[in-house]
Short mmCIF file of C-alpha atoms in Angstrom, two decimals:
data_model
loop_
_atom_site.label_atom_id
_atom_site.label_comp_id
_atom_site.label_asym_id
_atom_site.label_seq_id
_atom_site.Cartn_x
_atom_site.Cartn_y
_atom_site.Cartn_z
CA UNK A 1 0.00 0.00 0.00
CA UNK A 2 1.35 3.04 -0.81
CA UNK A 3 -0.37 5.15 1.62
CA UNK A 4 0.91 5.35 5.37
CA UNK A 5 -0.73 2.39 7.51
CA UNK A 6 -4.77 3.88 8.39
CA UNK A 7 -4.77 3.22 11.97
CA UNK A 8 -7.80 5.88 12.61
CA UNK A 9 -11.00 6.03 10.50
CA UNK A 10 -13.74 9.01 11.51
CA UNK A 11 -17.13 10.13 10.83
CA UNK A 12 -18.10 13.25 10.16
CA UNK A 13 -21.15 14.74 8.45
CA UNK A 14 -22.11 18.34 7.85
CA UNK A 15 -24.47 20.93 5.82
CA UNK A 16 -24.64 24.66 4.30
CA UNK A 17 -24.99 27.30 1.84
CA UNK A 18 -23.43 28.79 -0.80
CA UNK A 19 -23.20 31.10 -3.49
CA UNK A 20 -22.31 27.98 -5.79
CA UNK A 21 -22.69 24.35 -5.72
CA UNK A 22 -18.80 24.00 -4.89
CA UNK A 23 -18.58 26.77 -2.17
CA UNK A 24 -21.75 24.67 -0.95
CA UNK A 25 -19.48 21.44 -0.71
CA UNK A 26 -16.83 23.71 0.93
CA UNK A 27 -19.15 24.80 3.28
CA UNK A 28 -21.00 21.81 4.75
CA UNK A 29 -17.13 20.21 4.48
CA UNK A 30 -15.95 23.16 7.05
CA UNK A 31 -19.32 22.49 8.75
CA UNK A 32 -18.44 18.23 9.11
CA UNK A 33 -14.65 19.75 9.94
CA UNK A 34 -12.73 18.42 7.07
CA UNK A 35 -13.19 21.91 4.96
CA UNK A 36 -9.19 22.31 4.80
CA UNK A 37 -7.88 18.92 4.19
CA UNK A 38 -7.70 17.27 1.00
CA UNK A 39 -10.29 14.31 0.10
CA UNK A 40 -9.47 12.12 -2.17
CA UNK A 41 -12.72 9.30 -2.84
CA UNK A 42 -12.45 6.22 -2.10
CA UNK A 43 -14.64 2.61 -2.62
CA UNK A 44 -14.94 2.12 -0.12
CA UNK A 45 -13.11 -0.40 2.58
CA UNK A 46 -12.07 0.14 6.40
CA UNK A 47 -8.98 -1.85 6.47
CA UNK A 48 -8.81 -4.42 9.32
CA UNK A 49 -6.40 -2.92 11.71
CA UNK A 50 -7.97 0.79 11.82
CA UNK A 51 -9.70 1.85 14.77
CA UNK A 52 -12.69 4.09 14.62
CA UNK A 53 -12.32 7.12 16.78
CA UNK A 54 -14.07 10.47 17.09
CA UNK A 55 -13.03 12.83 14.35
CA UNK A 56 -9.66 14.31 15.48
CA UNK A 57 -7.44 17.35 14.33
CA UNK A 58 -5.88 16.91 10.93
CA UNK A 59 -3.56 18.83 9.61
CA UNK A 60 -4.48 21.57 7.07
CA UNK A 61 -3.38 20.39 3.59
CA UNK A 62 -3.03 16.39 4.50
CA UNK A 63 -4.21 14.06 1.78
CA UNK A 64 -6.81 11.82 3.35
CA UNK A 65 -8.87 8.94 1.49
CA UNK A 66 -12.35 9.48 2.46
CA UNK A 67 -15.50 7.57 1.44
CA UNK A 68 -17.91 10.45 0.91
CA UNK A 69 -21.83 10.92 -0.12
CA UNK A 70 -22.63 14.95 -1.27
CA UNK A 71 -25.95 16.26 -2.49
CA UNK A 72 -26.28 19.78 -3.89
CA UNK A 73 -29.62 21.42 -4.62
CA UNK A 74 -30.34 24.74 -5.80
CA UNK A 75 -34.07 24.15 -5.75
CA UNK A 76 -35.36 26.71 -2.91
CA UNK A 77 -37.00 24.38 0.38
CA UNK A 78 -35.81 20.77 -1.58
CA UNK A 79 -34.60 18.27 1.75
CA UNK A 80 -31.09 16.83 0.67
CA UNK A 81 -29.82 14.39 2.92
CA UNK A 82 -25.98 12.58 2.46
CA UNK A 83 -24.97 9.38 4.50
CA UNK A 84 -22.40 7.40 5.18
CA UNK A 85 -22.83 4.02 7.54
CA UNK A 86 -20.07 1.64 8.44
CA UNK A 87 -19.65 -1.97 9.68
CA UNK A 88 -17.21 -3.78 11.37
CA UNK A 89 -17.31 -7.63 11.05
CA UNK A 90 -17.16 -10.81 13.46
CA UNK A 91 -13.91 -12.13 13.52
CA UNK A 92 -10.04 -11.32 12.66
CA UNK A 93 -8.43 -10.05 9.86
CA UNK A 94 -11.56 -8.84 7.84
CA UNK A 95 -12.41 -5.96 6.50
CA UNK A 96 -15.10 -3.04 7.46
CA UNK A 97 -17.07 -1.85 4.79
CA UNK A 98 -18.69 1.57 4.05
CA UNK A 99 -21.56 2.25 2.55
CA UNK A 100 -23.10 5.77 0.81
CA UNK A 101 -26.17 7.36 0.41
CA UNK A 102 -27.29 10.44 -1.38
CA UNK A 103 -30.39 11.89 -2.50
CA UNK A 104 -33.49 14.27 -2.34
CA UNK A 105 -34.47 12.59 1.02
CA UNK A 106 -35.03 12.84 4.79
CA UNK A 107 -32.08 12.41 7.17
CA UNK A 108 -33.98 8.95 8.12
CA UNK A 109 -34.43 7.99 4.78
CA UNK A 110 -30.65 8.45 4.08
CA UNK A 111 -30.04 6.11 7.60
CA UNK A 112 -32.39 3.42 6.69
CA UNK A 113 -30.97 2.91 2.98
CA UNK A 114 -27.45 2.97 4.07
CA UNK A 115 -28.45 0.50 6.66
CA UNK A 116 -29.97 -1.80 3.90
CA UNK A 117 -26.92 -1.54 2.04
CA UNK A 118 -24.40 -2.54 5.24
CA UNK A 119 -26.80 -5.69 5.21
CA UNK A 120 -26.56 -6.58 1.82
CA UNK A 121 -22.83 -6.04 1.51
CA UNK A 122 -22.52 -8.27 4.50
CA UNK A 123 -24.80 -11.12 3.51
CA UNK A 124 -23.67 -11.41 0.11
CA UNK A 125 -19.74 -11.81 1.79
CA UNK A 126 -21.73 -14.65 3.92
CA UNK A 127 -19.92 -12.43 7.10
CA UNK A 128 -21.81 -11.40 10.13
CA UNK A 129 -22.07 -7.29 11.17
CA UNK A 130 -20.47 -7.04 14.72
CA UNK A 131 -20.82 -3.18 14.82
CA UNK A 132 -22.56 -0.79 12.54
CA UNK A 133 -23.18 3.31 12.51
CA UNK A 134 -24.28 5.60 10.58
CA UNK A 135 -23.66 9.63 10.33
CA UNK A 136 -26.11 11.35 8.42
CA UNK A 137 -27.06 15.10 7.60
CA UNK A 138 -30.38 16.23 6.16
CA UNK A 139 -30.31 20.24 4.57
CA UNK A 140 -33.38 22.26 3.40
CA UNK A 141 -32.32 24.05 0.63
CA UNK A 142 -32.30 27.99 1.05
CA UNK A 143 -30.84 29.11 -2.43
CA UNK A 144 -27.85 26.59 -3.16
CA UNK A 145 -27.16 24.01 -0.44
CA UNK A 146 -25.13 20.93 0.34
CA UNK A 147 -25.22 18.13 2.75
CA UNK A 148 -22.03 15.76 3.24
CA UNK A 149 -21.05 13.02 5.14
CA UNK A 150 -17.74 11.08 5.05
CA UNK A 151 -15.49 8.81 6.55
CA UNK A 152 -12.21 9.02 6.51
CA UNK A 153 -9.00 7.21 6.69
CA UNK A 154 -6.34 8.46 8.62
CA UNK A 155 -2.55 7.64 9.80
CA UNK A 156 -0.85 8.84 12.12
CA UNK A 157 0.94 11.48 10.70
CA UNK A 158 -2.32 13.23 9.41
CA UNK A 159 -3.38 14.08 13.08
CA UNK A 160 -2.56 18.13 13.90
CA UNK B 1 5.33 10.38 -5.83
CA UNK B 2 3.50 9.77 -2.53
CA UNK B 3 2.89 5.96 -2.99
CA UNK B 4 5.19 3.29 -2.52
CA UNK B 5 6.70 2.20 -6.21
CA UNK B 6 3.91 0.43 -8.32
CA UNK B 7 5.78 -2.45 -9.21
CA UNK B 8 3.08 -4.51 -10.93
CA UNK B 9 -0.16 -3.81 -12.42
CA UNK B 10 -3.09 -6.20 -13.14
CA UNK B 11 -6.53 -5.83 -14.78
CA UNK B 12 -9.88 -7.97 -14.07
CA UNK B 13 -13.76 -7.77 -14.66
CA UNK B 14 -16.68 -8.22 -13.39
CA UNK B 15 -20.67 -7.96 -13.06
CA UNK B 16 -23.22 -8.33 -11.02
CA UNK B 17 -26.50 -8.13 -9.66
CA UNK B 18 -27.51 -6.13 -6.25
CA UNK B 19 -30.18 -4.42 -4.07
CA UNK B 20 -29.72 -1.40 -4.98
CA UNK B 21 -26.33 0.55 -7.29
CA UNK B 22 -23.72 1.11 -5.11
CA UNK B 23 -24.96 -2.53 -4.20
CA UNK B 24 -24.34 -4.32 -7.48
CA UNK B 25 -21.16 -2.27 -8.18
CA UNK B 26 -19.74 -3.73 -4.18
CA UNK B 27 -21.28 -7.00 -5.68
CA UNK B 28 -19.40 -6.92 -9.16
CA UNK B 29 -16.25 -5.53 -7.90
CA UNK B 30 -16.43 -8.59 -5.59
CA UNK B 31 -17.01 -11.03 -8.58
CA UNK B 32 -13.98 -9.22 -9.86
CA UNK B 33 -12.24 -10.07 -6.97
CA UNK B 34 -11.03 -6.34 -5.84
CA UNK B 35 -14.74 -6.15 -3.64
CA UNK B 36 -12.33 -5.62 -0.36
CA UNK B 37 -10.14 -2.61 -1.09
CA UNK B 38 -10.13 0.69 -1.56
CA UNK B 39 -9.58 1.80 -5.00
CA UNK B 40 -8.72 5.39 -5.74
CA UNK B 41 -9.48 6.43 -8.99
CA UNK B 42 -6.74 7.72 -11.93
CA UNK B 43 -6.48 8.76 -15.02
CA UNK B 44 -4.76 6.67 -17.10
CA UNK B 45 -1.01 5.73 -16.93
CA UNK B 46 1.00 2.44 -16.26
CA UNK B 47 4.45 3.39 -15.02
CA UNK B 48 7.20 2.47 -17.49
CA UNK B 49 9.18 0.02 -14.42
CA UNK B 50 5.69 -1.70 -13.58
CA UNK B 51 5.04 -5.48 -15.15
CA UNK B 52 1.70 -6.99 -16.25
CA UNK B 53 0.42 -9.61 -14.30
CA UNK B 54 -2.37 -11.52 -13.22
CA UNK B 55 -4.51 -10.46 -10.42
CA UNK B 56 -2.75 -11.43 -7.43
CA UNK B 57 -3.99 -11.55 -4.36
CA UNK B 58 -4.05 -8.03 -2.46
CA UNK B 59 -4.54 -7.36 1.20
CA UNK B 60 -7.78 -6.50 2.38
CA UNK B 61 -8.21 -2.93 3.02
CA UNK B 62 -5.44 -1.52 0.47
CA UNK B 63 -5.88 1.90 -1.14
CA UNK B 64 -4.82 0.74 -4.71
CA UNK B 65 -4.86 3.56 -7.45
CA UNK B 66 -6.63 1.73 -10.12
CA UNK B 67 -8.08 3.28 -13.43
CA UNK B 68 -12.07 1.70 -13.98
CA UNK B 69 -14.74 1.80 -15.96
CA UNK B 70 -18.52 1.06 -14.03
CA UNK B 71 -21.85 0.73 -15.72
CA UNK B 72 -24.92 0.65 -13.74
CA UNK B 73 -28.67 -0.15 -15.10
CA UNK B 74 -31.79 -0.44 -13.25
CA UNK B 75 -33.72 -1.30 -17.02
CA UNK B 76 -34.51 -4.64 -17.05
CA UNK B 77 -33.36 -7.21 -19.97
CA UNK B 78 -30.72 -4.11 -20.86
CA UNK B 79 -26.76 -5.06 -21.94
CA UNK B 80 -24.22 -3.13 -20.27
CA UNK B 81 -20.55 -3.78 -20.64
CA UNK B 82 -17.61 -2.06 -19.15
CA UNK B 83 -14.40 -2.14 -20.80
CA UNK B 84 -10.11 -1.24 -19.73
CA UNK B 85 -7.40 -1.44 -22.39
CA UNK B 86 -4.23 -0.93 -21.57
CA UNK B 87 -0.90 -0.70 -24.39
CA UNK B 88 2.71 -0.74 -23.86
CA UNK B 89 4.95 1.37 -26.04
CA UNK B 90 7.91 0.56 -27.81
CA UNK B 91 11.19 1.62 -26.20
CA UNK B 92 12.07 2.30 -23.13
CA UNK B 93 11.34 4.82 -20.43
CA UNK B 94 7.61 5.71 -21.83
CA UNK B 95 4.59 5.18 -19.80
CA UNK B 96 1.96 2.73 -20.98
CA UNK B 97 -1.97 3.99 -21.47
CA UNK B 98 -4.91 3.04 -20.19
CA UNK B 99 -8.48 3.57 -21.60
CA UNK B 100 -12.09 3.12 -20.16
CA UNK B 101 -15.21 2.36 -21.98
CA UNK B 102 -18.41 2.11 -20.31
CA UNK B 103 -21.95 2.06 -21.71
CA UNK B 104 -25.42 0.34 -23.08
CA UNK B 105 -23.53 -2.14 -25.26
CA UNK B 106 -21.75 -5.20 -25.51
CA UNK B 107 -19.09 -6.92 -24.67
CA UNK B 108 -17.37 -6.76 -28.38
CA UNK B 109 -18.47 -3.06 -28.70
CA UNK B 110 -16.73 -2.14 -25.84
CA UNK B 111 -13.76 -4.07 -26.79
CA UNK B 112 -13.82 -2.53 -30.28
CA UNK B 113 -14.18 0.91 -28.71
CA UNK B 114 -11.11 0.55 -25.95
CA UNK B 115 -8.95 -0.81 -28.55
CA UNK B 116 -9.75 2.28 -31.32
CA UNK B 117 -9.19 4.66 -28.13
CA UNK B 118 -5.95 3.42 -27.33
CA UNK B 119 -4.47 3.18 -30.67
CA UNK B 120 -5.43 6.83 -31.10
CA UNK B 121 -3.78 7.77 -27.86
CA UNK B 122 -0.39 6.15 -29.21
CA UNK B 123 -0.88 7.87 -32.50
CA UNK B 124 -1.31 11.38 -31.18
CA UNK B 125 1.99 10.69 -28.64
CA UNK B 126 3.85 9.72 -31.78
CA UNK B 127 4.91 6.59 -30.12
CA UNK B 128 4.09 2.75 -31.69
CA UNK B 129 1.99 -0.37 -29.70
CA UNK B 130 4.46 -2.99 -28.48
CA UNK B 131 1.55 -4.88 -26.60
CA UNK B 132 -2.23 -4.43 -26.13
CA UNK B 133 -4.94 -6.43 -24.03
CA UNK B 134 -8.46 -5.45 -23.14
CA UNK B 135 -10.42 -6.48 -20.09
CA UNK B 136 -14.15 -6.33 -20.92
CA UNK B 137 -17.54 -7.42 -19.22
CA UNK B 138 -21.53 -7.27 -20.47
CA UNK B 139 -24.17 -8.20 -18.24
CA UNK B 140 -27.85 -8.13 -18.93
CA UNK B 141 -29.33 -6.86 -16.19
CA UNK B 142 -32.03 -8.42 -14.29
CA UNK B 143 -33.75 -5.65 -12.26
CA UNK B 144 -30.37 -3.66 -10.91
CA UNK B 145 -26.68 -4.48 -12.17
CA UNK B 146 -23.53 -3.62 -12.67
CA UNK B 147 -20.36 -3.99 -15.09
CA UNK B 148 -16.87 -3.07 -14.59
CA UNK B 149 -13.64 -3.71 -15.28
CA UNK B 150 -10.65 -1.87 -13.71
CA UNK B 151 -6.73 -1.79 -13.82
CA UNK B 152 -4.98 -2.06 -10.69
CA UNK B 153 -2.03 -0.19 -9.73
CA UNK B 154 0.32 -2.20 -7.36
CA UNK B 155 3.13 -1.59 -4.64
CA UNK B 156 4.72 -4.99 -3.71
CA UNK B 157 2.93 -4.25 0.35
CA UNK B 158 -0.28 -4.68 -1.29
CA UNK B 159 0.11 -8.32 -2.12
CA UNK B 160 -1.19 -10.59 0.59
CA UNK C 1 -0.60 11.89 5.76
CA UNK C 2 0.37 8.74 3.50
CA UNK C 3 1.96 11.28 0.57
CA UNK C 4 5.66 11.98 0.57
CA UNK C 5 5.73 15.52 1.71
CA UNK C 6 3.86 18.07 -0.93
CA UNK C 7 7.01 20.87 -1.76
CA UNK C 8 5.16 21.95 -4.90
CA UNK C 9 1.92 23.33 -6.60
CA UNK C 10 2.14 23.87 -10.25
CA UNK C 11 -1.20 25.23 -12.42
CA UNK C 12 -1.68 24.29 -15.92
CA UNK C 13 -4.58 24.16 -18.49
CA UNK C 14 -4.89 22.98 -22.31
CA UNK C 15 -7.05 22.35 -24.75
CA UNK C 16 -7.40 19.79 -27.68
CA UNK C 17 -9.97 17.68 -29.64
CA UNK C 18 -9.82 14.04 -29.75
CA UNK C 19 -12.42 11.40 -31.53
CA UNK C 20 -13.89 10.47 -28.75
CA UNK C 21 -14.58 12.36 -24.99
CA UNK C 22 -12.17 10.03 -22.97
CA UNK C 23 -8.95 10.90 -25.86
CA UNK C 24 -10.03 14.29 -26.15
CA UNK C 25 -9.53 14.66 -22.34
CA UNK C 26 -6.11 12.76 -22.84
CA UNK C 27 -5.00 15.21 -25.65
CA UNK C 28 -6.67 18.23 -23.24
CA UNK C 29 -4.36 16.76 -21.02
CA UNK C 30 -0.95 16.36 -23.20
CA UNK C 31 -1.51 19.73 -24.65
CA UNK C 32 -1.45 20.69 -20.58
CA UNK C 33 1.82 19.10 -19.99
CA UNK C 34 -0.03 16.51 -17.74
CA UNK C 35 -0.72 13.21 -19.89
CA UNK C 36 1.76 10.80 -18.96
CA UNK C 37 1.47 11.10 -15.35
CA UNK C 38 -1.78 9.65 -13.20
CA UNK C 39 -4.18 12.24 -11.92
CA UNK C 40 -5.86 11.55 -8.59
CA UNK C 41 -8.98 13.98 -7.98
CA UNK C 42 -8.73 16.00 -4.94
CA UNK C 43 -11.04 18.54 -3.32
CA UNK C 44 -8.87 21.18 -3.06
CA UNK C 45 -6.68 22.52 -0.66
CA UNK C 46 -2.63 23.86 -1.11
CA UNK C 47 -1.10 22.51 1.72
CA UNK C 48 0.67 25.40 4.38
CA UNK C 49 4.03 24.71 3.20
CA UNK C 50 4.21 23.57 -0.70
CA UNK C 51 5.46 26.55 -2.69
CA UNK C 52 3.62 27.57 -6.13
CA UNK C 53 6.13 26.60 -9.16
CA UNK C 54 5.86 26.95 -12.86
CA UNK C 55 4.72 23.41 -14.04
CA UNK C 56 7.89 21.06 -13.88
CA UNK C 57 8.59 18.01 -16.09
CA UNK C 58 6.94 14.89 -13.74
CA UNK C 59 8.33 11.61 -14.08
CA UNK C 60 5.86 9.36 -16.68
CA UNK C 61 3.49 7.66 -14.25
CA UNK C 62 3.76 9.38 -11.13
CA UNK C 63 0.83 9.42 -9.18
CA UNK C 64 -0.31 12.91 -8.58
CA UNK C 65 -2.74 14.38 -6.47
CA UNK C 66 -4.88 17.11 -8.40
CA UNK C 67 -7.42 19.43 -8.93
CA UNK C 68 -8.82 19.57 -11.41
CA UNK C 69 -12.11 21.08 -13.89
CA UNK C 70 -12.73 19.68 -17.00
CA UNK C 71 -15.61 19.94 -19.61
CA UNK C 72 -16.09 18.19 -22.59
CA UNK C 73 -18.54 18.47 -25.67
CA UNK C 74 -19.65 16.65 -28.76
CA UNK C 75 -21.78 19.40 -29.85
CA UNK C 76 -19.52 21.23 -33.02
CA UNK C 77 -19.40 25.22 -32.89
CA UNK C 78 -19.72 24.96 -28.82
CA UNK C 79 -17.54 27.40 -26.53
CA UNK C 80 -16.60 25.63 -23.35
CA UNK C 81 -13.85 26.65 -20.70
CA UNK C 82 -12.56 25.11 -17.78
CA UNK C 83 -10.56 27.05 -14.69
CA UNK C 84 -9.25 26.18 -11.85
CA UNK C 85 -8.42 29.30 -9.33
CA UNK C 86 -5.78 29.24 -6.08
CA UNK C 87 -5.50 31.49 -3.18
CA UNK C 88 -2.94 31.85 -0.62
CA UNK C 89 -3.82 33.51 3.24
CA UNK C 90 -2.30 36.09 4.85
CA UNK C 91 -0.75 34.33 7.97
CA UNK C 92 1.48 31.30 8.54
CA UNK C 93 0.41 27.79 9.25
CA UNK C 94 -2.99 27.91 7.07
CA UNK C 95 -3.40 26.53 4.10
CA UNK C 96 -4.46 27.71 0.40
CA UNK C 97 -7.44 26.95 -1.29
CA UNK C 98 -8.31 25.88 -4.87
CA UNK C 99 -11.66 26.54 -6.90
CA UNK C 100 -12.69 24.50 -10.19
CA UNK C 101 -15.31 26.08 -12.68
CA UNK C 102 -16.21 23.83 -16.22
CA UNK C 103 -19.43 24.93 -18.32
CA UNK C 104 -20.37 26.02 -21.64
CA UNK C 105 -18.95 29.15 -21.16
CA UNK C 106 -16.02 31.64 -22.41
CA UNK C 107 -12.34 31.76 -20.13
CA UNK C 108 -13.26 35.52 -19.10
CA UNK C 109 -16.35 33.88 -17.86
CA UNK C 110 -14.88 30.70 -16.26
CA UNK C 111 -12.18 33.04 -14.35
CA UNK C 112 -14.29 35.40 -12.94
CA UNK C 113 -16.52 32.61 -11.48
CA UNK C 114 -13.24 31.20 -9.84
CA UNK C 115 -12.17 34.77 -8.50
CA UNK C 116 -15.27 34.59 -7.18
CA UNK C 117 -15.25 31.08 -5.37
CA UNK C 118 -12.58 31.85 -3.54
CA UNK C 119 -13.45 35.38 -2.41
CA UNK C 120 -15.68 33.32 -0.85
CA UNK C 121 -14.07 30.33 0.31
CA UNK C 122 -11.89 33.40 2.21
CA UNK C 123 -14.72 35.14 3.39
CA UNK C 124 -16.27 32.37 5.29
CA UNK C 125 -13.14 31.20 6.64
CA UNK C 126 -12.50 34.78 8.16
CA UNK C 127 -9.19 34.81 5.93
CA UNK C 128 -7.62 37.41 4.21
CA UNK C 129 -6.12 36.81 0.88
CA UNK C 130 -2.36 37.36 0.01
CA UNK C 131 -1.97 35.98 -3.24
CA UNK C 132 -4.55 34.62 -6.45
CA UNK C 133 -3.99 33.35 -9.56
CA UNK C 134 -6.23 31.27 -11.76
CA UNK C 135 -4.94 29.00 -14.64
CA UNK C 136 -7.97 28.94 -17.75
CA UNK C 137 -8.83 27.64 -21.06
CA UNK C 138 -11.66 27.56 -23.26
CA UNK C 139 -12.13 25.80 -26.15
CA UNK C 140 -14.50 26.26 -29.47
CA UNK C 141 -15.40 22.32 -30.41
CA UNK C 142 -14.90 21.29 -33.57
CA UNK C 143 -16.21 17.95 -33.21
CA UNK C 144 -15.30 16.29 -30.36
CA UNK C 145 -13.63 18.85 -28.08
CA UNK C 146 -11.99 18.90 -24.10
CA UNK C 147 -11.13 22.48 -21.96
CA UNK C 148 -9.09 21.07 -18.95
CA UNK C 149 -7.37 22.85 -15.89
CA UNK C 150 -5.76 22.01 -13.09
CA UNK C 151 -3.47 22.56 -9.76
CA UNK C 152 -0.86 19.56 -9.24
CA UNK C 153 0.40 18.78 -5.99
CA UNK C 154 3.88 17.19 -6.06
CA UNK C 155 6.35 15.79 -3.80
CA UNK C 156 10.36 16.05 -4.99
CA UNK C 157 10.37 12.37 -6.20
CA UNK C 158 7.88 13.35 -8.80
CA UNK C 159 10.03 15.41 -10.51
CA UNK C 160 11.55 13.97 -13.61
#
């Protein structure tokens, strides 16, 4: 791997305004706390030695892979929602998985699908969930709005 | 660059059915056997020192720069096919290409269409083929399914 | 952060048609000075300490953390411009931002929507600017036609 070791993976999830779609995104990304870092997308794997831990400091500038979900609406009083769920499994040496939603929808709506999609992604492995969460956001647009939610993976060295 | 050397590269296909999108894509990466890492998504370029092989297998987890093509259809009875060529120039020290095809189509379109894209990419560096394969996949979806085909980027601490 | 250490930011933008989307985008990106090397989207910060350089020659297949806008177009006759704007703040230890703008639209009209985006970006952070530039290209399609811009962030052992 040519990344640092992940030992820390976070959840975060945030929503805003802007004047455009992308200050939008920049917005609800300073609003989730990852606004000055760069994310670079992932699909979308917590790898089996990371720990999940409150979102920490990072350090501005640090390249992070981050499984993300955005929604941007400029359609005045339109609900966006973004969501991100995660699942660790039973037993050693496996994999987490992440899964992301997002849509014209309720906060809860987001939750549930993601939820769905954890199950399916475990069944079909034939692997058992031993922990699961979700972070969600839900935004009514005002003019041009954005709702985000991520997880990201972080080493050591990203941490401020 | 950031990541470790990529010392070997490797390209695979797959499809699949799922609950929902994201769903069949998790589901036809894992028929393509790269369902458990993280792939971060280039564009297009196999490093002159890195050698062709087959898929190995790769730890669970990895964040592997991989170039991919995905095709997703929720139309019943409809053919999708996702398609990755990759050619390796003549001489030495020059970069070999990668292209990505993705669409309503089949298998042999896509093919077609990869191949025609990477021969013009040669023609335009002013450089000539030494060696060209395409990874290609169709699948007729049944109510929501996915194609893709990807080329992996590896650093020998991927490998399992 | 898994990266070697970011030292250097280096703008670019170009222009070309190509016979289909995906090589027009390559040629965009050879006529930028950035088609041999693998671009890896990022959302889009300058990191405190890299220093803004004149685009250097990158090694063929480096893998390179970007920034990038890009807008293709099939339809002939069609004006379309991509931009991508960067700021630097007054004050130590914070970093810079980047902005991305592609539409059907002119470069004078792509450059002031970047200016824009970050004045922005700025404001909300509370941050004073010190230093913006914006790196844009537009493009009249002929056919089949690509505007591409972007802000690389490299590490020493990219450079060729």
């Amino acid at each position: 791997m040519g990344w640092k070791p992940v030992t820390k993976v976070a959840a975060t999830a945030g929503n805003a305004e802007g004047a455009t779609p992308l200050n939008a995104f920049d917005n609800a990304l300073l609003a989730a706390g990852i606004g000055n870092i760069n994310l670079v997308k992932i699909s979308s794997i917590i790898p089996p030695e990371a720990q999940v831990v409150p979102l920490p400091r990072i350090k501005p500038g640090a390249i992070v892979p981050t499984a993300y979900a955005a929604m941007t609406s400029e359609v005045p009083g339109e609900v966006i929602a973004a969501a991100v769920g995660w699942a660790l499994p039973e037993g050693s040496g496996r994999n987490g998985i992440i899964m992301e939603f997002h849509d014209k929808a309720t906060r809860d709506e987001a939750e549930r699908t993601v939820v769905q999609m954890l199950e399916e992604a475990f069944r079909v492995r034939g692997w058992r969930i031993r922990e699961m969460n979700v972070a969600a956001v839900e935004h009514q647009v005002d003019r041009t709005g954005c709702a985000v939610a991520a997880v990201t993976l972080l080493s050591d060295d990203d941490l401020a």
